[in-house]
C-alpha cells in the first residue's frame, strides 16, 4: 500500500565545500594581486570576479539548499513523486511526477552517469545535493506532456520502496 513519505537528502561528501572555499580564496588572492599591479588591473580584477561568481554558483547549487523527496497524493488521489528544494525561507517544487508515468528507477555509479547519453527529445533534470555523488538513481518518465530523466540521490532502500510504489501505481486505478 502506498504511504505518504518525505525524506530530507543531505550531501554525502565535502567536495562542494572544498571547491567553494578554494574558489573564494583564489578570488581574494586575485583581487589582492590586482591592487598591487600597476597595469592590467581591470583584466586581473575580471578574473577575480569570475572566480567569485563560480564560488557563488557552487554555494547556491550544492551548499545552501536542502533537498526533500516526497511520495504523496495529489488532489485527485493519484500518487506522485515530488522533489523540493528549500533555500533559506524560499521553498521551490522542482518536479512533480505521477508514479504511474515512471518507466524505470535505475541505479548508477558516477562513471555510468557520466557515460550515459540522454536520448534526443528527452529532458534531463538533476536534483542531487552532492557535487559528483558516488551513486545516484535515474528515474525515467514518460507522460503525455514530456519524456524526462530525473537524477536523484537516495539510499538503496528508498529506491526499492519507490520501485514498489511505481509498480503498485501502475497496477491500480487511482482515477
Tab-separated table of C-alpha atoms in Angstrom:
chain	number	residue	atom	x	y	z
A	1	UNK	CA	0.000	0.000	0.000
A	2	UNK	CA	1.362	3.401	-0.986
A	3	UNK	CA	2.037	5.633	2.011
A	4	UNK	CA	2.996	9.267	2.040
A	5	UNK	CA	6.671	9.640	2.851
A	6	UNK	CA	9.099	12.542	2.891
A	7	UNK	CA	12.861	12.310	3.187
A	8	UNK	CA	15.483	15.010	3.540
A	9	UNK	CA	18.580	14.373	1.452
A	10	UNK	CA	21.983	15.504	2.636
A	11	UNK	CA	25.276	15.805	0.802
A	12	UNK	CA	27.365	12.640	1.009
A	13	UNK	CA	30.777	14.275	0.551
A	14	UNK	CA	32.539	17.570	1.203
A	15	UNK	CA	33.691	18.291	-2.347
A	16	UNK	CA	31.382	21.284	-2.767
A	17	UNK	CA	32.598	22.968	0.427
A	18	UNK	CA	36.243	22.478	-0.562
A	19	UNK	CA	35.725	23.694	-4.122
A	20	UNK	CA	33.701	26.702	-2.937
A	21	UNK	CA	36.304	27.671	-0.338
A	22	UNK	CA	39.100	27.243	-2.894
A	23	UNK	CA	37.320	29.475	-5.402
A	24	UNK	CA	36.714	32.207	-2.806
A	25	UNK	CA	40.336	32.111	-1.603
A	26	UNK	CA	41.577	32.252	-5.208
A	27	UNK	CA	39.245	35.177	-5.874
A	28	UNK	CA	40.582	37.033	-2.832
A	29	UNK	CA	44.199	36.387	-3.898
A	30	UNK	CA	43.481	37.640	-7.418
A	31	UNK	CA	41.843	40.810	-6.033
A	32	UNK	CA	44.867	41.436	-3.797
A	33	UNK	CA	47.140	40.888	-6.792
A	34	UNK	CA	45.153	43.394	-8.870
A	35	UNK	CA	45.708	46.015	-6.141
A	36	UNK	CA	49.469	45.566	-6.379
A	37	UNK	CA	49.703	45.587	-10.192
A	38	UNK	CA	50.354	48.834	-11.987
A	39	UNK	CA	48.873	47.799	-15.330
A	40	UNK	CA	46.170	45.394	-16.448
A	41	UNK	CA	44.264	45.815	-13.183
A	42	UNK	CA	40.925	45.563	-14.941
A	43	UNK	CA	41.710	42.234	-16.592
A	44	UNK	CA	43.062	40.730	-13.373
A	45	UNK	CA	40.046	42.018	-11.410
A	46	UNK	CA	37.749	40.461	-14.015
A	47	UNK	CA	39.438	37.101	-13.430
A	48	UNK	CA	38.822	37.582	-9.692
A	49	UNK	CA	35.143	38.271	-10.371
A	50	UNK	CA	34.919	35.086	-12.474
A	51	UNK	CA	36.337	33.004	-9.591
A	52	UNK	CA	33.938	34.694	-7.163
A	53	UNK	CA	30.929	34.006	-9.412
A	54	UNK	CA	31.953	30.362	-9.747
A	55	UNK	CA	32.181	30.093	-5.943
A	56	UNK	CA	28.744	31.668	-5.537
A	57	UNK	CA	27.291	29.262	-8.108
A	58	UNK	CA	28.712	26.244	-6.232
A	59	UNK	CA	27.391	27.640	-2.942
A	60	UNK	CA	23.857	28.276	-4.219
A	61	UNK	CA	23.621	24.897	-6.002
A	62	UNK	CA	25.248	22.491	-3.545
A	63	UNK	CA	25.748	24.051	-0.091
A	64	UNK	CA	22.838	26.396	0.704
A	65	UNK	CA	19.785	24.350	-0.386
A	66	UNK	CA	18.112	21.455	1.395
A	67	UNK	CA	16.509	18.817	-0.826
A	68	UNK	CA	13.419	16.772	0.011
A	69	UNK	CA	11.952	13.864	-1.941
A	70	UNK	CA	8.279	13.134	-1.231
A	71	UNK	CA	5.816	10.470	-2.253
A	72	UNK	CA	2.367	11.942	-1.743
A	73	UNK	CA	-1.079	12.112	-3.320
A	74	UNK	CA	-2.411	14.945	-5.473
A	75	UNK	CA	-5.927	16.423	-5.172
A	76	UNK	CA	-7.363	13.555	-7.252
A	77	UNK	CA	-5.751	10.884	-5.055
A	78	UNK	CA	-3.100	9.963	-7.643
A	79	UNK	CA	0.298	9.078	-6.088
A	80	UNK	CA	3.081	11.435	-7.161
A	81	UNK	CA	6.815	11.823	-6.615
A	82	UNK	CA	7.804	15.384	-5.697
A	83	UNK	CA	11.311	16.851	-5.444
A	84	UNK	CA	11.544	20.042	-3.376
A	85	UNK	CA	14.339	22.482	-2.605
A	86	UNK	CA	14.431	24.843	0.382
A	87	UNK	CA	16.975	27.656	0.404
A	88	UNK	CA	16.646	29.964	3.389
A	89	UNK	CA	12.949	30.840	3.571
A	90	UNK	CA	12.299	30.085	-0.082
A	91	UNK	CA	10.704	26.737	-0.904
A	92	UNK	CA	10.556	25.545	-4.514
A	93	UNK	CA	8.928	22.500	-6.067
A	94	UNK	CA	11.432	21.197	-8.592
A	95	UNK	CA	9.386	18.376	-10.087
A	96	UNK	CA	6.092	16.552	-9.668
A	97	UNK	CA	5.705	13.227	-11.468
A	98	UNK	CA	2.849	10.761	-11.315
A	99	UNK	CA	4.186	7.395	-10.176
A	100	UNK	CA	2.257	5.672	-12.946
A	101	UNK	CA	4.292	7.678	-15.522
A	102	UNK	CA	7.608	6.304	-14.221
A	103	UNK	CA	9.091	3.694	-16.560
A	104	UNK	CA	12.213	2.808	-14.550
A	105	UNK	CA	14.293	3.616	-11.476
A	106	UNK	CA	17.909	2.718	-12.284
A	107	UNK	CA	20.972	2.759	-10.012
A	108	UNK	CA	24.081	4.411	-11.468
A	109	UNK	CA	27.653	4.871	-10.356
A	110	UNK	CA	29.477	8.106	-11.138
A	111	UNK	CA	31.172	6.527	-14.184
A	112	UNK	CA	27.880	5.128	-15.514
A	113	UNK	CA	26.215	8.519	-15.018
A	114	UNK	CA	28.965	10.294	-16.985
A	115	UNK	CA	28.818	7.696	-19.784
A	116	UNK	CA	25.016	7.836	-20.077
A	117	UNK	CA	23.699	9.610	-23.152
A	118	UNK	CA	20.226	11.062	-22.761
A	119	UNK	CA	18.165	10.306	-25.876
A	120	UNK	CA	17.210	13.188	-28.159
A	121	UNK	CA	13.955	14.832	-27.106
A	122	UNK	CA	14.169	13.585	-23.510
A	123	UNK	CA	14.699	16.270	-20.874
A	124	UNK	CA	17.205	15.674	-18.094
A	125	UNK	CA	16.896	17.051	-14.570
A	126	UNK	CA	19.416	16.628	-11.741
A	127	UNK	CA	18.237	17.105	-8.161
A	128	UNK	CA	21.270	15.918	-6.205
A	129	UNK	CA	22.640	17.776	-3.167
A	130	UNK	CA	26.155	16.386	-3.643
A	131	UNK	CA	28.802	17.571	-6.081
A	132	UNK	CA	29.798	14.428	-8.028
A	133	UNK	CA	27.958	11.802	-5.926
A	134	UNK	CA	29.228	8.213	-5.972
A	135	UNK	CA	25.772	6.666	-6.503
A	136	UNK	CA	22.591	8.135	-7.962
A	137	UNK	CA	19.293	6.851	-9.296
A	138	UNK	CA	17.847	7.800	-12.675
A	139	UNK	CA	14.050	7.983	-12.787
A	140	UNK	CA	12.811	7.711	-16.374
A	141	UNK	CA	9.314	9.053	-17.022
A	142	UNK	CA	7.008	9.267	-19.986
A	143	UNK	CA	3.892	11.405	-19.621
A	144	UNK	CA	1.526	12.997	-22.119
A	145	UNK	CA	3.471	16.250	-21.661
A	146	UNK	CA	7.117	15.200	-21.821
A	147	UNK	CA	9.665	12.445	-21.536
A	148	UNK	CA	12.256	13.069	-18.858
A	149	UNK	CA	15.093	11.588	-16.845
A	150	UNK	CA	15.380	12.741	-13.246
A	151	UNK	CA	18.629	12.095	-11.386
A	152	UNK	CA	18.242	11.863	-7.607
A	153	UNK	CA	20.449	10.770	-4.740
A	154	UNK	CA	18.753	8.320	-2.372
A	155	UNK	CA	19.514	5.157	-0.446
A	156	UNK	CA	19.016	1.714	-1.942
A	157	UNK	CA	16.094	1.122	0.452
A	158	UNK	CA	14.318	4.297	-0.696
A	159	UNK	CA	14.838	3.340	-4.347
A	160	UNK	CA	13.409	-0.150	-3.705
A	161	UNK	CA	10.400	1.391	-1.973
A	162	UNK	CA	9.940	3.803	-4.894
A	163	UNK	CA	10.026	0.883	-7.369
A	164	UNK	CA	7.361	-0.939	-5.329
A	165	UNK	CA	5.171	2.179	-5.268
A	166	UNK	CA	5.608	2.618	-9.033
A	167	UNK	CA	4.536	-0.993	-9.663
A	168	UNK	CA	1.537	-0.580	-7.376
A	169	UNK	CA	0.542	2.721	-9.021
A	170	UNK	CA	0.664	1.105	-12.474
A	171	UNK	CA	-1.410	-1.917	-11.368
A	172	UNK	CA	-4.036	0.108	-9.536
A	173	UNK	CA	-6.523	2.593	-10.977
A	174	UNK	CA	-6.239	5.843	-8.984
A	175	UNK	CA	-8.602	7.899	-11.137
